[in-house]
Amino acid sequence: MNYYILDEVSSCWDCPYIREIPEELDMINAMLGKKIEAKNLPIRIPVTITDESEVVYPDIMTADLPLFSNKLKLVFDNLGINNIIYYPVELINEQSGNTKAHYFLAIILDLIDCLESGAGRSPAGRFILKNPIIDSTRVKNHRLFRLGEEPNLIIVDSHIKETIIAANLTNVLLKKLTDYVSL
């Protein structure tokens, strides 16, 4: 089975930029698959928009928090992926306070330690991944999960990858895990 990293295209200069994450949201807990206690829904997140006429609202934003568009959420819903807790999010223009887009904060519950090879330490002792290979016996039947050894990585199987490609989503990157090298 081939596995892929689900991420955003990092060079989207026309995408909204999240400057500050609301205090109630803990990025670490979100990455580790822990439920959040949101006092008010939808969660309102201020964004910077450089040029309103050229703004691109991508189907995934992962730089700060895992935010999925409704279109991406529907892909996962139609595939029967049930290990994600979704919280509604409104992206608001930090200048005007107007709602600009609707997303879902996606808390992926499964964090799986499953690397067969490719994990190591730099001479300075920093954890690095180089061309990692997953032991699919540890993954069992999980089709979407976070990599336990590197929780900021969202992993999908080949079937999900093909479905995402067919959905023609915007700003979604699917990189073969075995081609990944951490910096």
mmCIF file of C-alpha atoms in Angstrom:
data_model
loop_
_atom_site.group_PDB
_atom_site.id
_atom_site.type_symbol
_atom_site.label_atom_id
_atom_site.label_comp_id
_atom_site.label_asym_id
_atom_site.label_seq_id
_atom_site.Cartn_x
_atom_site.Cartn_y
_atom_site.Cartn_z
ATOM 1 C CA MET A 1 0.000 0.000 0.000
ATOM 2 C CA ASN A 2 1.271 3.457 -0.865
ATOM 3 C CA TYR A 3 0.714 6.306 1.548
ATOM 4 C CA TYR A 4 0.645 10.037 0.902
ATOM 5 C CA ILE A 5 1.006 13.210 2.923
ATOM 6 C CA LEU A 6 -2.088 15.418 2.705
ATOM 7 C CA ASP A 7 -1.066 19.058 2.899
ATOM 8 C CA GLU A 8 -1.580 22.501 1.437
ATOM 9 C CA VAL A 9 0.421 23.937 -1.437
ATOM 10 C CA SER A 10 2.761 26.242 0.447
ATOM 11 C CA SER A 11 3.209 28.829 -2.297
ATOM 12 C CA CYS A 12 -0.356 30.156 -2.365
ATOM 13 C CA TRP A 13 0.382 33.878 -2.155
ATOM 14 C CA ASP A 14 -3.260 34.840 -2.734
ATOM 15 C CA CYS A 15 -4.628 32.683 0.094
ATOM 16 C CA PRO A 16 -5.869 34.229 3.347
ATOM 17 C CA TYR A 17 -3.225 34.442 6.053
ATOM 18 C CA ILE A 18 -4.025 33.553 9.662
ATOM 19 C CA ARG A 19 -2.161 35.945 11.940
ATOM 20 C CA GLU A 20 -3.448 34.904 15.349
ATOM 21 C CA ILE A 21 -5.181 31.773 16.485
ATOM 22 C CA PRO A 22 -7.911 32.321 19.087
ATOM 23 C CA GLU A 23 -6.727 31.537 22.626
ATOM 24 C CA GLU A 24 -9.286 28.759 23.027
ATOM 25 C CA LEU A 25 -7.571 26.748 20.284
ATOM 26 C CA ASP A 26 -4.439 24.818 21.137
ATOM 27 C CA MET A 27 -2.467 23.923 18.009
ATOM 28 C CA ILE A 28 -0.615 21.106 19.788
ATOM 29 C CA ASN A 29 -3.814 19.489 21.042
ATOM 30 C CA ALA A 30 -5.367 19.830 17.581
ATOM 31 C CA MET A 31 -2.364 18.093 16.055
ATOM 32 C CA LEU A 32 -2.466 15.328 18.669
ATOM 33 C CA GLY A 33 -6.125 14.587 17.970
ATOM 34 C CA LYS A 34 -7.516 15.921 21.239
ATOM 35 C CA LYS A 35 -11.028 17.312 21.294
ATOM 36 C CA ILE A 36 -11.317 21.013 21.911
ATOM 37 C CA GLU A 37 -13.757 22.838 24.120
ATOM 38 C CA ALA A 38 -15.041 25.617 21.906
ATOM 39 C CA LYS A 39 -17.213 28.048 23.825
ATOM 40 C CA ASN A 40 -18.805 29.591 20.767
ATOM 41 C CA LEU A 41 -19.452 27.980 17.406
ATOM 42 C CA PRO A 42 -18.631 28.733 14.723
ATOM 43 C CA ILE A 43 -15.064 29.509 15.738
ATOM 44 C CA ARG A 44 -14.157 32.900 14.300
ATOM 45 C CA ILE A 45 -10.582 33.223 13.035
ATOM 46 C CA PRO A 46 -9.263 36.571 11.780
ATOM 47 C CA VAL A 47 -7.344 36.475 8.498
ATOM 48 C CA THR A 48 -5.313 38.928 6.472
ATOM 49 C CA ILE A 49 -6.391 39.258 2.864
ATOM 50 C CA THR A 50 -3.913 41.105 0.669
ATOM 51 C CA ASP A 51 -6.142 41.719 -2.340
ATOM 52 C CA GLU A 52 -9.849 40.976 -2.073
ATOM 53 C CA SER A 53 -10.219 40.732 -5.853
ATOM 54 C CA GLU A 54 -7.538 38.033 -6.161
ATOM 55 C CA VAL A 55 -8.007 36.020 -2.972
ATOM 56 C CA VAL A 56 -7.999 32.224 -3.321
ATOM 57 C CA TYR A 57 -9.866 30.170 -0.741
ATOM 58 C CA PRO A 58 -8.108 26.794 -0.763
ATOM 59 C CA ASP A 59 -9.745 23.492 0.108
ATOM 60 C CA ILE A 60 -7.167 22.839 2.814
ATOM 61 C CA MET A 61 -5.139 25.076 5.108
ATOM 62 C CA THR A 62 -2.619 23.342 7.371
ATOM 63 C CA ALA A 63 0.036 25.940 8.242
ATOM 64 C CA ASP A 64 -1.574 26.927 11.547
ATOM 65 C CA LEU A 65 -4.535 24.625 12.077
ATOM 66 C CA PRO A 66 -6.016 21.829 9.972
ATOM 67 C CA LEU A 67 -8.832 23.661 8.179
ATOM 68 C CA PHE A 68 -10.845 21.780 5.553
ATOM 69 C CA SER A 69 -13.327 23.254 3.100
ATOM 70 C CA ASN A 70 -16.826 21.828 2.890
ATOM 71 C CA LYS A 71 -15.817 20.233 -0.422
ATOM 72 C CA LEU A 72 -12.920 18.336 1.198
ATOM 73 C CA LYS A 73 -15.102 17.393 4.168
ATOM 74 C CA LEU A 74 -17.674 15.938 1.754
ATOM 75 C CA VAL A 75 -14.959 13.840 0.091
ATOM 76 C CA PHE A 76 -14.140 12.293 3.465
ATOM 77 C CA ASP A 77 -17.813 11.923 4.417
ATOM 78 C CA ASN A 78 -18.567 10.133 1.133
ATOM 79 C CA LEU A 79 -15.633 7.779 1.739
ATOM 80 C CA GLY A 80 -16.978 6.911 5.189
ATOM 81 C CA ILE A 81 -14.003 8.439 7.009
ATOM 82 C CA ASN A 82 -15.238 8.737 10.579
ATOM 83 C CA ASN A 83 -12.119 9.497 12.608
ATOM 84 C CA ILE A 84 -12.326 13.275 12.234
ATOM 85 C CA ILE A 85 -14.159 15.648 14.556
ATOM 86 C CA TYR A 86 -15.233 18.774 12.706
ATOM 87 C CA TYR A 87 -15.810 22.192 14.247
ATOM 88 C CA PRO A 88 -17.323 24.936 12.063
ATOM 89 C CA VAL A 89 -15.020 27.897 11.435
ATOM 90 C CA GLU A 90 -15.602 31.313 9.925
ATOM 91 C CA LEU A 91 -12.642 33.154 8.472
ATOM 92 C CA ILE A 92 -13.215 36.828 9.128
ATOM 93 C CA ASN A 93 -11.454 39.785 7.562
ATOM 94 C CA GLU A 94 -9.314 41.233 10.354
ATOM 95 C CA GLN A 95 -9.959 44.772 9.078
ATOM 96 C CA SER A 96 -13.737 44.721 8.589
ATOM 97 C CA GLY A 97 -14.806 41.792 10.775
ATOM 98 C CA ASN A 98 -16.881 40.449 7.864
ATOM 99 C CA THR A 99 -17.128 36.709 7.334
ATOM 100 C CA LYS A 100 -15.181 35.788 4.205
ATOM 101 C CA ALA A 101 -15.275 31.980 4.131
ATOM 102 C CA HIS A 102 -16.533 28.917 5.973
ATOM 103 C CA TYR A 103 -14.262 26.012 6.892
ATOM 104 C CA PHE A 104 -14.071 23.152 9.338
ATOM 105 C CA LEU A 105 -11.381 22.706 11.942
ATOM 106 C CA ALA A 106 -10.523 19.028 11.423
ATOM 107 C CA ILE A 107 -9.317 17.139 14.491
ATOM 108 C CA ILE A 108 -7.978 13.799 13.275
ATOM 109 C CA LEU A 109 -8.349 11.342 16.122
ATOM 110 C CA ASP A 110 -5.957 8.608 15.026
ATOM 111 C CA LEU A 111 -2.284 9.127 15.792
ATOM 112 C CA ILE A 112 -0.430 5.971 14.761
ATOM 113 C CA ASP A 113 3.218 5.027 15.369
ATOM 114 C CA CYS A 114 3.776 2.927 12.281
ATOM 115 C CA LEU A 115 7.135 3.632 10.662
ATOM 116 C CA GLU A 116 9.107 0.627 9.531
ATOM 117 C CA SER A 117 12.106 2.706 8.454
ATOM 118 C CA GLY A 118 13.181 6.227 7.604
ATOM 119 C CA ALA A 119 13.252 7.769 11.081
ATOM 120 C CA GLY A 120 16.494 8.921 12.657
ATOM 121 C CA ARG A 121 18.356 11.682 14.447
ATOM 122 C CA SER A 122 20.505 14.448 13.052
ATOM 123 C CA PRO A 123 24.018 14.924 14.484
ATOM 124 C CA ALA A 124 22.467 17.604 16.713
ATOM 125 C CA GLY A 125 19.923 15.077 18.027
ATOM 126 C CA ARG A 126 16.917 16.444 16.129
ATOM 127 C CA PHE A 127 14.324 13.915 14.919
ATOM 128 C CA ILE A 128 14.336 13.607 11.123
ATOM 129 C CA LEU A 129 12.459 11.615 8.531
ATOM 130 C CA LYS A 130 14.076 10.559 5.285
ATOM 131 C CA ASN A 131 12.080 8.521 2.785
ATOM 132 C CA PRO A 132 9.940 6.918 5.513
ATOM 133 C CA ILE A 133 8.200 3.607 4.963
ATOM 134 C CA ILE A 134 5.051 2.621 6.841
ATOM 135 C CA ASP A 135 4.501 -0.823 8.314
ATOM 136 C CA SER A 136 0.939 -1.377 7.071
ATOM 137 C CA THR A 137 0.329 -4.073 9.718
ATOM 138 C CA ARG A 138 0.450 -1.307 12.350
ATOM 139 C CA VAL A 139 -1.918 0.894 10.347
ATOM 140 C CA LYS A 140 -4.513 -1.904 10.187
ATOM 141 C CA ASN A 141 -7.621 -0.535 8.452
ATOM 142 C CA HIS A 142 -6.972 3.188 8.999
ATOM 143 C CA ARG A 143 -7.131 5.116 5.747
ATOM 144 C CA LEU A 144 -6.495 8.596 7.133
ATOM 145 C CA PHE A 145 -4.426 9.327 10.235
ATOM 146 C CA ARG A 146 -1.630 11.410 11.695
ATOM 147 C CA LEU A 147 1.815 9.895 11.762
ATOM 148 C CA GLY A 148 2.644 9.168 15.407
ATOM 149 C CA GLU A 149 6.340 9.755 14.893
ATOM 150 C CA GLU A 150 5.659 13.140 13.244
ATOM 151 C CA PRO A 151 2.125 14.284 14.228
ATOM 152 C CA ASN A 152 2.085 17.332 11.972
ATOM 153 C CA LEU A 153 1.834 14.968 8.970
ATOM 154 C CA ILE A 154 -1.622 13.859 7.810
ATOM 155 C CA ILE A 155 -1.380 10.523 6.004
ATOM 156 C CA VAL A 156 -3.880 9.093 3.503
ATOM 157 C CA ASP A 157 -3.941 5.842 1.564
ATOM 158 C CA SER A 158 -3.935 5.462 -2.230
ATOM 159 C CA HIS A 159 -7.720 5.231 -2.527
ATOM 160 C CA ILE A 160 -8.258 8.498 -0.661
ATOM 161 C CA LYS A 161 -5.511 10.127 -2.737
ATOM 162 C CA GLU A 162 -7.210 9.129 -5.998
ATOM 163 C CA THR A 163 -10.597 10.341 -4.743
ATOM 164 C CA ILE A 164 -9.125 13.708 -3.739
ATOM 165 C CA ILE A 165 -7.479 14.086 -7.152
ATOM 166 C CA ALA A 166 -10.779 13.268 -8.884
ATOM 167 C CA ALA A 167 -12.568 15.909 -6.770
ATOM 168 C CA ASN A 168 -10.451 18.647 -8.391
ATOM 169 C CA LEU A 169 -9.730 20.481 -5.156
ATOM 170 C CA THR A 170 -7.832 23.767 -4.877
ATOM 171 C CA ASN A 171 -4.403 24.103 -3.234
ATOM 172 C CA VAL A 172 -4.236 20.462 -2.080
ATOM 173 C CA LEU A 173 -0.874 18.724 -2.116
ATOM 174 C CA LEU A 174 -0.532 14.928 -2.029
ATOM 175 C CA LYS A 175 3.090 13.896 -1.686
ATOM 176 C CA LYS A 176 4.200 10.276 -1.666
ATOM 177 C CA LEU A 177 5.408 9.580 1.863
ATOM 178 C CA THR A 178 8.490 7.701 0.665
ATOM 179 C CA ASP A 179 9.610 10.888 -1.147
ATOM 180 C CA TYR A 180 9.410 12.974 2.042
ATOM 181 C CA VAL A 181 12.495 14.353 3.766
ATOM 182 C CA SER A 182 12.027 16.549 6.845
ATOM 183 C CA LEU A 183 14.117 19.689 7.134
#
